[in-house]
mmCIF file of C-alpha atoms in Angstrom:
data_model
loop_
_atom_site.group_PDB
_atom_site.id
_atom_site.type_symbol
_atom_site.label_atom_id
_atom_site.label_comp_id
_atom_site.label_asym_id
_atom_site.label_seq_id
_atom_site.Cartn_x
_atom_site.Cartn_y
_atom_site.Cartn_z
ATOM 1 C CA MET O 1 -60.031 8.418 41.969
ATOM 2 C CA PRO O 2 -62.400 8.891 39.011
ATOM 3 C CA LYS O 3 -66.105 8.730 39.694
ATOM 4 C CA VAL O 4 -67.608 5.281 39.087
ATOM 5 C CA ASP O 5 -69.961 5.010 36.139
ATOM 6 C CA ALA O 6 -72.853 2.653 35.872
ATOM 7 C CA VAL O 7 -71.736 -0.958 35.505
ATOM 8 C CA SER O 8 -73.009 -3.104 32.682
ATOM 9 C CA THR O 9 -75.396 -5.870 33.713
ATOM 10 C CA SER O 10 -73.002 -8.294 31.998
ATOM 11 C CA SER O 11 -70.585 -7.675 34.881
ATOM 12 C CA VAL O 12 -73.171 -8.052 37.662
ATOM 13 C CA PRO O 13 -71.963 -10.804 40.039
ATOM 14 C CA ARG O 14 -73.708 -14.145 39.829
ATOM 15 C CA PRO O 15 -73.978 -16.362 42.889
ATOM 16 C CA GLU O 16 -72.353 -19.744 43.015
ATOM 17 C CA PRO O 17 -74.627 -22.736 43.657
ATOM 18 C CA THR O 18 -75.063 -23.629 47.299
ATOM 19 C CA ALA O 19 -74.011 -26.991 48.656
ATOM 20 C CA PRO O 20 -76.675 -29.707 48.747
ATOM 21 C CA SER O 21 -78.384 -30.758 51.945
ATOM 22 C CA GLY O 22 -76.707 -33.345 54.130
ATOM 23 C CA PRO O 23 -73.600 -33.314 56.339
ATOM 24 C CA LEU O 24 -72.150 -30.449 54.296
ATOM 25 C CA GLY O 25 -75.460 -28.774 53.633
ATOM 26 C CA ARG O 26 -74.656 -25.835 55.896
ATOM 27 C CA LEU O 27 -71.497 -25.012 53.989
ATOM 28 C CA ARG O 28 -72.118 -22.455 51.288
ATOM 29 C CA PRO O 29 -69.602 -21.013 48.845
ATOM 30 C CA PRO O 30 -69.050 -17.305 49.441
ATOM 31 C CA ARG O 31 -71.446 -15.040 47.597
ATOM 32 C CA PRO O 32 -70.118 -12.460 45.186
ATOM 33 C CA ALA O 33 -69.495 -9.216 46.988
ATOM 34 C CA GLY O 34 -69.919 -6.955 43.954
ATOM 35 C CA PRO O 35 -68.285 -3.562 43.978
ATOM 36 C CA GLY O 36 -67.794 -3.406 47.745
ATOM 37 C CA ARG O 37 -64.514 -3.705 49.568
ATOM 38 C CA PRO O 38 -62.932 -7.081 48.727
ATOM 39 C CA GLN O 39 -62.323 -9.518 51.549
ATOM 40 C CA GLY O 40 -59.796 -12.315 51.911
ATOM 41 C CA VAL O 41 -57.160 -10.870 49.598
ATOM 42 C CA LEU O 42 -54.243 -11.332 52.004
ATOM 43 C CA PRO O 43 -54.585 -15.140 52.277
ATOM 44 C CA ALA O 44 -54.853 -15.351 48.487
ATOM 45 C CA LEU O 45 -51.727 -13.227 48.005
ATOM 46 C CA ALA O 46 -49.892 -15.222 50.665
ATOM 47 C CA LEU O 47 -50.724 -18.448 48.838
ATOM 48 C CA PHE O 48 -49.609 -16.937 45.537
ATOM 49 C CA ALA O 49 -46.329 -15.730 47.054
ATOM 50 C CA ALA O 50 -45.691 -19.097 48.706
ATOM 51 C CA VAL O 51 -46.184 -21.058 45.473
ATOM 52 C CA ARG O 52 -44.044 -18.708 43.399
ATOM 53 C CA LEU O 53 -41.336 -18.564 46.091
ATOM 54 C CA ALA O 54 -41.286 -22.362 46.005
ATOM 55 C CA GLY O 55 -40.867 -22.082 42.233
ATOM 56 C CA ILE O 56 -37.849 -19.801 42.653
ATOM 57 C CA LEU O 57 -36.332 -22.159 45.211
ATOM 58 C CA ALA O 58 -36.892 -25.086 42.823
ATOM 59 C CA VAL O 59 -34.933 -23.207 40.144
ATOM 60 C CA ILE O 60 -32.132 -22.412 42.607
ATOM 61 C CA LEU O 61 -31.951 -26.023 43.791
ATOM 62 C CA THR O 62 -31.855 -27.314 40.214
ATOM 63 C CA ASN O 63 -29.063 -24.872 39.416
ATOM 64 C CA ALA O 64 -27.132 -26.123 42.451
ATOM 65 C CA LEU O 65 -27.559 -29.753 41.412
ATOM 66 C CA ARG O 66 -26.302 -28.982 37.906
ATOM 67 C CA GLY O 67 -23.404 -26.822 39.047
ATOM 68 C CA HIS O 68 -24.791 -23.582 37.571
ATOM 69 C CA PRO O 69 -24.818 -20.118 39.178
ATOM 70 C CA LEU O 70 -27.750 -20.212 41.567
ATOM 71 C CA VAL O 71 -29.802 -17.220 40.395
ATOM 72 C CA ARG O 72 -28.166 -15.934 37.224
ATOM 73 C CA ASN O 73 -30.649 -17.528 34.830
ATOM 74 C CA LEU O 74 -33.515 -15.824 36.661
ATOM 75 C CA ALA O 75 -32.291 -12.442 35.405
ATOM 76 C CA HIS O 76 -30.157 -13.285 32.364
ATOM 77 C CA SER O 77 -32.101 -15.805 30.275
ATOM 78 C CA TRP O 78 -32.987 -15.272 26.628
ATOM 79 C CA ASP O 79 -34.960 -12.020 26.210
ATOM 80 C CA SER O 80 -33.904 -10.808 29.657
ATOM 81 C CA ARG O 81 -30.486 -9.907 28.288
ATOM 82 C CA TRP O 82 -32.030 -7.661 25.657
ATOM 83 C CA TYR O 83 -34.118 -5.813 28.234
ATOM 84 C CA LEU O 84 -31.094 -5.336 30.479
ATOM 85 C CA HIS O 85 -29.020 -4.058 27.560
ATOM 86 C CA ILE O 86 -31.727 -1.560 26.596
ATOM 87 C CA ALA O 87 -32.008 -0.412 30.212
ATOM 88 C CA THR O 88 -28.254 0.146 30.377
ATOM 89 C CA HIS O 89 -27.423 1.493 26.913
ATOM 90 C CA GLY O 90 -30.707 2.529 25.298
ATOM 91 C CA TYR O 91 -32.127 1.517 21.925
ATOM 92 C CA GLY O 92 -30.228 1.081 18.685
ATOM 93 C CA ARG O 93 -27.077 -0.308 20.314
ATOM 94 C CA LEU O 94 -27.542 -4.063 19.939
ATOM 95 C CA VAL O 95 -27.886 -6.043 16.708
ATOM 96 C CA TRP O 96 -27.864 -9.820 16.311
ATOM 97 C CA ILE O 97 -27.533 -11.807 13.088
ATOM 98 C CA SER O 98 -29.639 -14.942 13.331
ATOM 99 C CA PRO O 99 -28.415 -18.279 11.901
ATOM 100 C CA GLU O 100 -30.801 -17.665 8.987
ATOM 101 C CA GLY O 101 -29.144 -14.308 8.286
ATOM 102 C CA ALA O 102 -31.937 -12.079 9.636
ATOM 103 C CA VAL O 103 -30.821 -8.822 11.246
ATOM 104 C CA GLN O 104 -32.483 -8.719 14.656
ATOM 105 C CA THR O 105 -32.483 -5.405 16.532
ATOM 106 C CA ASP O 106 -33.535 -4.280 19.989
ATOM 107 C CA TRP O 107 -36.413 -2.245 18.508
ATOM 108 C CA ALA O 108 -38.507 -5.405 18.763
ATOM 109 C CA PHE O 109 -38.638 -5.007 22.567
ATOM 110 C CA PHE O 110 -41.136 -2.630 24.118
ATOM 111 C CA PRO O 111 -39.844 0.138 26.391
ATOM 112 C CA LEU O 112 -41.768 0.114 29.673
ATOM 113 C CA TYR O 113 -39.861 -2.685 31.423
ATOM 114 C CA PRO O 114 -36.337 -1.460 30.549
ATOM 115 C CA ALA O 115 -37.401 2.100 31.454
ATOM 116 C CA LEU O 116 -38.470 0.915 34.904
ATOM 117 C CA ILE O 117 -35.213 -1.019 35.311
ATOM 118 C CA ARG O 118 -33.215 2.071 34.402
ATOM 119 C CA ALA O 119 -35.231 4.239 36.805
ATOM 120 C CA LEU O 120 -34.826 1.791 39.670
ATOM 121 C CA THR O 121 -31.066 1.465 39.216
ATOM 122 C CA ALA O 122 -30.860 5.264 39.249
ATOM 123 C CA VAL O 123 -32.401 5.549 42.730
ATOM 124 C CA LEU O 124 -31.309 2.306 44.409
ATOM 125 C CA PRO O 125 -27.882 0.685 44.666
ATOM 126 C CA LEU O 126 -28.923 -2.314 42.573
ATOM 127 C CA THR O 127 -27.540 -3.904 39.446
ATOM 128 C CA PRO O 128 -29.829 -3.929 36.391
ATOM 129 C CA GLY O 129 -30.395 -7.671 36.849
ATOM 130 C CA ARG O 130 -31.503 -7.311 40.468
ATOM 131 C CA SER O 131 -33.670 -4.334 39.590
ATOM 132 C CA ALA O 132 -35.296 -6.365 36.832
ATOM 133 C CA LEU O 133 -36.119 -9.177 39.248
ATOM 134 C CA LEU O 134 -37.431 -6.805 41.899
ATOM 135 C CA ILE O 135 -39.760 -5.214 39.353
ATOM 136 C CA ALA O 136 -40.911 -8.601 38.040
ATOM 137 C CA TRP O 137 -41.582 -9.998 41.523
ATOM 138 C CA THR O 138 -43.405 -6.878 42.681
ATOM 139 C CA ALA O 139 -45.472 -6.783 39.515
ATOM 140 C CA ALA O 140 -46.383 -10.450 39.961
ATOM 141 C CA VAL O 141 -47.895 -9.742 43.384
ATOM 142 C CA VAL O 142 -49.682 -6.652 42.058
ATOM 143 C CA ALA O 143 -51.000 -8.780 39.188
ATOM 144 C CA ALA O 144 -52.240 -11.440 41.608
ATOM 145 C CA TYR O 145 -54.069 -8.716 43.534
ATOM 146 C CA GLY O 146 -55.725 -7.553 40.320
ATOM 147 C CA VAL O 147 -56.680 -11.119 39.410
ATOM 148 C CA TYR O 148 -58.247 -11.491 42.853
ATOM 149 C CA LEU O 149 -60.226 -8.266 42.477
ATOM 150 C CA VAL O 150 -61.657 -9.354 39.131
ATOM 151 C CA GLY O 151 -62.639 -12.756 40.507
ATOM 152 C CA HIS O 152 -64.047 -11.270 43.715
ATOM 153 C CA HIS O 153 -66.099 -8.678 41.849
ATOM 154 C CA LEU O 154 -67.707 -11.302 39.643
ATOM 155 C CA TYR O 155 -67.933 -14.455 41.743
ATOM 156 C CA GLY O 156 -66.945 -13.798 45.338
ATOM 157 C CA ARG O 157 -64.104 -14.667 47.669
ATOM 158 C CA GLY O 158 -63.936 -18.423 47.116
ATOM 159 C CA VAL O 159 -63.635 -18.268 43.342
ATOM 160 C CA ALA O 160 -61.265 -15.288 43.551
ATOM 161 C CA THR O 161 -58.904 -17.142 45.870
ATOM 162 C CA THR O 162 -59.042 -20.244 43.693
ATOM 163 C CA LEU O 163 -58.401 -18.156 40.575
ATOM 164 C CA VAL O 164 -55.240 -16.669 42.097
ATOM 165 C CA ALA O 165 -54.126 -20.084 43.323
ATOM 166 C CA LEU O 166 -54.561 -21.655 39.884
ATOM 167 C CA TRP O 167 -52.730 -18.808 38.190
ATOM 168 C CA ALA O 168 -49.800 -19.286 40.575
ATOM 169 C CA ALA O 169 -49.655 -23.003 39.799
ATOM 170 C CA LEU O 170 -49.721 -22.927 36.007
ATOM 171 C CA PRO O 171 -46.955 -25.098 34.524
ATOM 172 C CA HIS O 172 -45.286 -22.052 32.956
ATOM 173 C CA ALA O 173 -45.899 -19.659 35.879
ATOM 174 C CA VAL O 174 -42.158 -19.640 36.595
ATOM 175 C CA GLU O 175 -42.016 -16.922 33.939
ATOM 176 C CA LEU O 176 -43.818 -14.594 36.336
ATOM 177 C CA THR O 177 -40.709 -14.588 38.498
ATOM 178 C CA ILE O 178 -37.888 -14.203 35.984
ATOM 179 C CA ALA O 179 -36.736 -10.965 34.346
ATOM 180 C CA TYR O 180 -39.444 -11.001 31.674
ATOM 181 C CA THR O 181 -42.370 -8.686 30.959
ATOM 182 C CA GLU O 182 -45.187 -11.150 31.660
ATOM 183 C CA SER O 183 -45.747 -10.141 35.287
ATOM 184 C CA LEU O 184 -45.705 -6.423 34.463
ATOM 185 C CA PHE O 185 -48.076 -6.897 31.538
ATOM 186 C CA ALA O 186 -50.369 -9.119 33.613
ATOM 187 C CA ALA O 187 -50.502 -6.524 36.399
ATOM 188 C CA LEU O 188 -51.502 -3.739 34.026
ATOM 189 C CA ALA O 189 -54.019 -5.978 32.242
ATOM 190 C CA ALA O 190 -55.673 -7.279 35.413
ATOM 191 C CA TRP O 191 -56.106 -3.831 36.902
ATOM 192 C CA ALA O 192 -57.322 -2.386 33.594
ATOM 193 C CA LEU O 193 -59.967 -5.112 33.368
ATOM 194 C CA TYR O 194 -60.990 -4.495 36.965
ATOM 195 C CA CYS O 195 -61.370 -0.787 36.215
ATOM 196 C CA VAL O 196 -63.574 -1.665 33.242
ATOM 197 C CA LEU O 197 -65.776 -3.807 35.491
ATOM 198 C CA ARG O 198 -66.048 -0.940 37.954
ATOM 199 C CA GLY O 199 -66.727 1.646 35.263
ATOM 200 C CA ARG O 200 -63.506 3.569 35.883
ATOM 201 C CA TRP O 201 -62.875 4.294 32.254
ATOM 202 C CA LEU O 202 -60.044 6.819 32.539
ATOM 203 C CA TRP O 203 -58.049 4.479 34.750
ATOM 204 C CA ALA O 204 -58.798 1.581 32.398
ATOM 205 C CA GLY O 205 -57.613 3.601 29.398
ATOM 206 C CA ALA O 206 -54.437 4.770 31.147
ATOM 207 C CA LEU O 207 -53.527 1.250 32.279
ATOM 208 C CA ALA O 208 -54.250 -0.105 28.798
ATOM 209 C CA ALA O 209 -51.946 2.537 27.330
ATOM 210 C CA LEU O 210 -49.174 1.441 29.707
ATOM 211 C CA ALA O 211 -49.829 -2.213 28.871
ATOM 212 C CA GLY O 212 -49.328 -1.263 25.227
ATOM 213 C CA LEU O 213 -45.831 -0.094 26.137
ATOM 214 C CA ALA O 214 -45.002 -3.352 27.916
ATOM 215 C CA ARG O 215 -45.345 -6.070 25.276
ATOM 216 C CA PRO O 216 -46.140 -6.527 21.570
ATOM 217 C CA SER O 217 -49.382 -8.210 22.654
ATOM 218 C CA GLY O 218 -50.200 -5.238 24.863
ATOM 219 C CA PHE O 219 -52.807 -4.049 22.404
ATOM 220 C CA ALA O 220 -55.014 -6.903 23.688
ATOM 221 C CA VAL O 221 -55.832 -4.735 26.712
ATOM 222 C CA ALA O 222 -56.716 -1.799 24.472
ATOM 223 C CA VAL O 223 -58.992 -4.039 22.415
ATOM 224 C CA ALA O 224 -60.739 -5.182 25.605
ATOM 225 C CA VAL O 225 -61.235 -1.628 26.868
ATOM 226 C CA VAL O 226 -62.463 -0.290 23.520
ATOM 227 C CA LEU O 227 -64.900 -3.167 22.961
ATOM 228 C CA ALA O 228 -66.210 -2.928 26.516
ATOM 229 C CA ALA O 229 -66.679 0.803 26.066
ATOM 230 C CA GLY O 230 -68.503 0.218 22.784
ATOM 231 C CA HIS O 231 -70.737 -2.344 24.469
ATOM 232 C CA GLN O 232 -71.577 0.176 27.177
ATOM 233 C CA VAL O 233 -72.326 2.877 24.595
ATOM 234 C CA LEU O 234 -74.750 0.548 22.818
ATOM 235 C CA ARG O 235 -76.453 -0.291 26.101
ATOM 236 C CA GLN O 236 -76.861 3.394 26.892
ATOM 237 C CA ARG O 237 -77.897 4.232 23.303
ATOM 238 C CA GLY O 238 -75.030 6.656 22.798
ATOM 239 C CA ARG O 239 -75.543 8.556 26.077
ATOM 240 C CA ALA O 240 -72.163 7.598 27.515
ATOM 241 C CA PRO O 241 -70.152 9.913 29.784
ATOM 242 C CA VAL O 242 -67.179 11.814 28.425
ATOM 243 C CA ARG O 243 -64.725 9.842 30.569
ATOM 244 C CA LEU O 244 -65.836 6.625 28.833
ATOM 245 C CA TRP O 245 -64.970 8.075 25.430
ATOM 246 C CA ALA O 246 -61.705 9.472 26.796
ATOM 247 C CA GLY O 247 -60.709 6.120 28.255
ATOM 248 C CA ALA O 248 -61.459 4.330 24.996
ATOM 249 C CA LEU O 249 -59.405 6.836 23.015
ATOM 250 C CA LEU O 250 -56.519 6.661 25.486
ATOM 251 C CA ALA O 251 -56.312 2.847 25.568
ATOM 252 C CA PRO O 252 -54.401 2.232 22.282
ATOM 253 C CA VAL O 253 -52.085 5.243 22.602
ATOM 254 C CA GLY O 254 -49.100 3.426 24.158
ATOM 255 C CA TRP O 255 -48.871 0.585 21.656
ATOM 256 C CA THR O 256 -49.518 2.853 18.692
ATOM 257 C CA ALA O 257 -46.935 5.410 19.821
ATOM 258 C CA PHE O 258 -44.151 2.841 20.116
ATOM 259 C CA VAL O 259 -45.005 1.222 16.780
ATOM 260 C CA LEU O 260 -44.858 4.617 15.064
ATOM 261 C CA TRP O 261 -41.631 5.512 16.887
ATOM 262 C CA VAL O 262 -39.946 2.353 15.605
ATOM 263 C CA GLY O 263 -41.317 3.027 12.146
ATOM 264 C CA ASN O 264 -39.856 6.529 12.248
ATOM 265 C CA ARG O 265 -36.464 5.188 13.364
ATOM 266 C CA THR O 266 -36.398 2.669 10.517
ATOM 267 C CA GLY O 267 -37.571 5.133 7.870
ATOM 268 C CA ASP O 268 -40.880 3.322 7.272
ATOM 269 C CA LEU O 269 -43.440 4.947 9.571
ATOM 270 C CA LEU O 270 -46.256 2.434 9.182
ATOM 271 C CA GLY O 271 -44.383 -0.729 8.262
ATOM 272 C CA GLY O 272 -41.013 -0.435 9.964
ATOM 273 C CA TYR O 273 -42.054 -2.011 13.241
ATOM 274 C CA PHE O 274 -43.540 -5.033 11.498
ATOM 275 C CA THR O 275 -40.358 -5.419 9.425
ATOM 276 C CA VAL O 276 -38.376 -5.488 12.671
ATOM 277 C CA GLN O 277 -40.668 -8.152 14.101
ATOM 278 C CA ARG O 278 -40.462 -10.294 10.968
ATOM 279 C CA ALA O 279 -36.687 -10.421 11.404
ATOM 280 C CA TRP O 280 -37.442 -12.138 14.717
ATOM 281 C CA ASP O 281 -39.837 -14.520 12.919
ATOM 282 C CA SER O 282 -42.695 -12.826 14.765
ATOM 283 C CA ARG O 283 -45.718 -12.231 12.568
ATOM 284 C CA PHE O 284 -49.340 -13.253 12.316
ATOM 285 C CA ASP O 285 -49.577 -15.948 9.635
ATOM 286 C CA PHE O 286 -53.040 -17.332 10.493
ATOM 287 C CA GLY O 287 -51.557 -20.476 12.046
ATOM 288 C CA ALA O 288 -49.379 -21.618 9.142
ATOM 289 C CA ASP O 289 -46.307 -21.842 11.356
ATOM 290 C CA SER O 290 -48.288 -23.712 14.017
ATOM 291 C CA VAL O 291 -49.361 -26.267 11.414
ATOM 292 C CA ARG O 292 -45.725 -26.761 10.356
ATOM 293 C CA PHE O 293 -44.787 -27.217 14.001
ATOM 294 C CA LEU O 294 -47.474 -29.857 14.519
ATOM 295 C CA LYS O 295 -46.288 -31.765 11.474
ATOM 296 C CA ALA O 296 -42.666 -31.705 12.641
ATOM 297 C CA LEU O 297 -43.636 -32.674 16.189
ATOM 298 C CA PHE O 298 -45.639 -35.720 15.093
ATOM 299 C CA LEU O 299 -42.984 -36.823 12.604
ATOM 300 C CA HIS O 300 -39.853 -36.249 14.681
ATOM 301 C CA GLY O 301 -40.935 -35.756 18.310
ATOM 302 C CA GLY O 302 -39.907 -32.879 20.518
ATOM 303 C CA GLY O 303 -38.618 -33.982 23.902
ATOM 304 C CA VAL O 304 -40.541 -32.541 26.849
ATOM 305 C CA VAL O 305 -40.904 -28.821 26.244
ATOM 306 C CA TYR O 306 -42.612 -28.811 22.855
ATOM 307 C CA PRO O 307 -45.300 -31.445 23.579
ATOM 308 C CA ALA O 308 -45.973 -29.635 26.865
ATOM 309 C CA ALA O 309 -46.266 -26.339 24.998
ATOM 310 C CA LEU O 310 -48.742 -27.916 22.574
ATOM 311 C CA LEU O 311 -50.795 -29.259 25.485
ATOM 312 C CA ILE O 312 -50.837 -25.842 27.187
ATOM 313 C CA VAL O 313 -51.892 -24.002 24.035
ATOM 314 C CA ALA O 314 -54.566 -26.594 23.236
ATOM 315 C CA SER O 315 -55.825 -26.276 26.814
ATOM 316 C CA GLY O 316 -55.925 -22.513 26.353
ATOM 317 C CA VAL O 317 -58.173 -22.880 23.301
ATOM 318 C CA LEU O 318 -60.497 -25.244 25.196
ATOM 319 C CA LEU O 319 -60.605 -22.958 28.214
ATOM 320 C CA PHE O 320 -61.475 -20.027 25.969
ATOM 321 C CA VAL O 321 -64.479 -21.957 24.648
ATOM 322 C CA LEU O 322 -65.546 -22.740 28.224
ATOM 323 C CA LEU O 323 -65.062 -19.106 29.188
ATOM 324 C CA CYS O 324 -67.334 -17.979 26.366
ATOM 325 C CA LEU O 325 -69.990 -20.489 27.440
ATOM 326 C CA ASP O 326 -69.745 -19.040 30.949
ATOM 327 C CA ARG O 327 -70.784 -15.649 29.486
ATOM 328 C CA PRO O 328 -68.430 -13.361 31.421
ATOM 329 C CA PRO O 329 -68.214 -9.592 30.769
ATOM 330 C CA PRO O 330 -67.135 -8.756 27.202
ATOM 331 C CA ALA O 331 -63.801 -7.260 28.304
ATOM 332 C CA LEU O 332 -62.602 -10.605 29.691
ATOM 333 C CA VAL O 333 -63.616 -12.443 26.515
ATOM 334 C CA ALA O 334 -61.957 -9.880 24.253
ATOM 335 C CA PHE O 335 -58.692 -9.793 26.201
ATOM 336 C CA SER O 336 -58.361 -13.567 26.422
ATOM 337 C CA GLY O 337 -59.511 -14.082 22.853
ATOM 338 C CA VAL O 338 -56.847 -11.793 21.399
ATOM 339 C CA LEU O 339 -54.088 -13.560 23.351
ATOM 340 C CA VAL O 340 -55.331 -17.015 22.316
ATOM 341 C CA LEU O 341 -55.567 -15.870 18.701
ATOM 342 C CA LEU O 342 -51.996 -14.547 18.779
ATOM 343 C CA ALA O 343 -50.704 -17.765 20.322
ATOM 344 C CA VAL O 344 -52.401 -19.979 17.761
ATOM 345 C CA GLY O 345 -52.123 -17.780 14.693
ATOM 346 C CA GLY O 346 -48.688 -16.237 15.269
ATOM 347 C CA SER O 347 -45.337 -17.551 14.127
ATOM 348 C CA GLY O 348 -42.205 -18.064 16.185
ATOM 349 C CA SER O 349 -40.878 -20.700 18.533
ATOM 350 C CA PHE O 350 -43.735 -22.803 19.837
ATOM 351 C CA SER O 351 -41.973 -23.231 23.157
ATOM 352 C CA SER O 352 -42.658 -19.531 23.859
ATOM 353 C CA LYS O 353 -46.381 -19.673 23.173
ATOM 354 C CA PRO O 354 -47.405 -20.754 26.711
ATOM 355 C CA ARG O 355 -45.714 -17.579 27.968
ATOM 356 C CA PHE O 356 -47.885 -15.507 25.634
ATOM 357 C CA LEU O 357 -50.967 -17.037 27.265
ATOM 358 C CA LEU O 358 -49.742 -16.542 30.823
ATOM 359 C CA PRO O 359 -51.384 -13.111 31.336
ATOM 360 C CA ALA O 360 -54.731 -14.466 30.072
ATOM 361 C CA PHE O 361 -55.931 -15.310 33.576
ATOM 362 C CA PRO O 362 -59.667 -15.126 32.647
ATOM 363 C CA LEU O 363 -59.181 -18.457 30.874
ATOM 364 C CA LEU O 364 -58.947 -20.019 34.332
ATOM 365 C CA VAL O 365 -62.347 -18.738 35.490
ATOM 366 C CA PRO O 366 -64.340 -21.892 34.542
ATOM 367 C CA VAL O 367 -61.785 -24.135 36.273
ATOM 368 C CA ALA O 368 -61.671 -21.846 39.321
ATOM 369 C CA ARG O 369 -65.440 -21.982 39.689
ATOM 370 C CA ALA O 370 -65.457 -25.768 39.428
ATOM 371 C CA LEU O 371 -62.552 -26.198 41.841
ATOM 372 C CA ALA O 372 -64.106 -23.771 44.326
ATOM 373 C CA ARG O 373 -67.273 -25.875 44.380
ATOM 374 C CA THR O 374 -65.172 -29.011 44.838
ATOM 375 C CA TRP O 375 -63.388 -27.374 47.762
ATOM 376 C CA TRP O 376 -66.664 -26.710 49.557
ATOM 377 C CA LEU O 377 -68.053 -30.161 48.861
ATOM 378 C CA ARG O 378 -64.907 -32.325 49.047
ATOM 379 C CA PRO O 379 -61.908 -30.429 50.436
ATOM 380 C CA PRO O 380 -59.513 -33.431 50.361
ATOM 381 C CA ALA O 381 -60.125 -33.975 46.644
ATOM 382 C CA ALA O 382 -59.546 -30.282 45.917
ATOM 383 C CA MET O 383 -56.318 -30.315 47.950
ATOM 384 C CA VAL O 384 -55.019 -33.339 46.055
ATOM 385 C CA VAL O 385 -55.798 -31.724 42.699
ATOM 386 C CA TYR O 386 -54.167 -28.447 43.648
ATOM 387 C CA GLY O 387 -51.163 -30.170 45.203
ATOM 388 C CA ALA O 388 -50.596 -32.112 41.981
ATOM 389 C CA LEU O 389 -50.881 -28.948 39.873
ATOM 390 C CA THR O 390 -48.400 -27.163 42.106
ATOM 391 C CA LEU O 391 -45.897 -30.008 41.949
ATOM 392 C CA VAL O 392 -46.085 -30.079 38.151
ATOM 393 C CA SER O 393 -45.610 -26.312 38.075
ATOM 394 C CA LEU O 394 -42.488 -26.446 40.252
ATOM 395 C CA LEU O 395 -40.887 -29.301 38.326
ATOM 396 C CA PHE O 396 -41.735 -27.995 34.872
ATOM 397 C CA GLY O 397 -40.676 -24.459 35.768
ATOM 398 C CA ALA O 398 -37.287 -25.635 36.993
ATOM 399 C CA TYR O 399 -36.860 -27.816 33.915
ATOM 400 C CA VAL O 400 -37.589 -25.151 31.305
ATOM 401 C CA THR O 401 -35.500 -22.557 33.125
ATOM 402 C CA VAL O 402 -32.421 -24.638 33.965
ATOM 403 C CA VAL O 403 -32.331 -27.868 31.952
ATOM 404 C CA ALA O 404 -34.045 -27.248 28.630
ATOM 405 C CA HIS O 405 -32.417 -25.219 25.883
ATOM 406 C CA SER O 406 -35.690 -24.143 24.258
ATOM 407 C CA PRO O 407 -36.528 -20.416 24.111
ATOM 408 C CA LEU O 408 -38.623 -19.230 27.015
#
């Protein structure tokens, strides 16, 4: 493992307030443990796995009630079919003409996930769909571990466990356990951010480069690593170690390489990738499409999925403000800020925007800190709140996966 550099004081753990005197006065929230060996990760991962397994079972039960194949939509919904086709046949083999006449190609989908599916099917007797689910489920647990490490490093065991629990119970967390790239991207992002906090710049840069090969929004990790590295350079007045510079230079390599590869395939090196994405109605339009969506939603309504998506995105913006007020390390602010900006300012189906925010787990830090304090002071109230969140997550996840016809 690379040698640990000095850690910025912005990432030094801050203790949670102790409980007041009285019957519960002897109960104190766990103190941040800093860079030492994390404790309590297994219970947190067990809780995460239990909630997400319940989410899978809710999808299976809903499929059974509606007479659908029990697990097919876990691996073959919407974008999943494109990833499976790329894994099986490679790029440049699938073209779709949208109802508006746009020519949509598989070059819009980043290569890391289908490459892993292809590799797994080559060594194990699994179908591409089962391989895709195995990768997604494994990555989700690895991501939860990374989320725990970030929370534990900054705030201690109690907040870290609560952070993982909240992330598992998000309304749209079902997308961590279907054949999509969110769990893989979240795993790479969480561990890259943890490496930044620990000063492991080469690891952070390498993980950011891989994240850039996982999703179009993967450059958010590179932005976080580069800005955190720049912040550290300023603090050290330019006397930064070589591995910091190397990590910062490595971070954007994955995303940039794929964008240039697509540009080369289309004959337009710098603009070809963005032309491909525009055919999918995926572009940054500074929120113009979001404004049109709001107008249509208020004039004509939108069932369940679209108002819920609006509520989730609006909550994401509010949580980002709270996160900034909490003054976390710059890497967490940069990563979350880029994802929020893309969700608000990008075009495309609004029903997919909650999924774009799913990897932005730092947005949950202010809520996790508040809920952790509630747990120590009033455990029954915290259990009721978390139970309600989990129930909403299970029901909404089953609805959007099985019942609704909106893009995931």
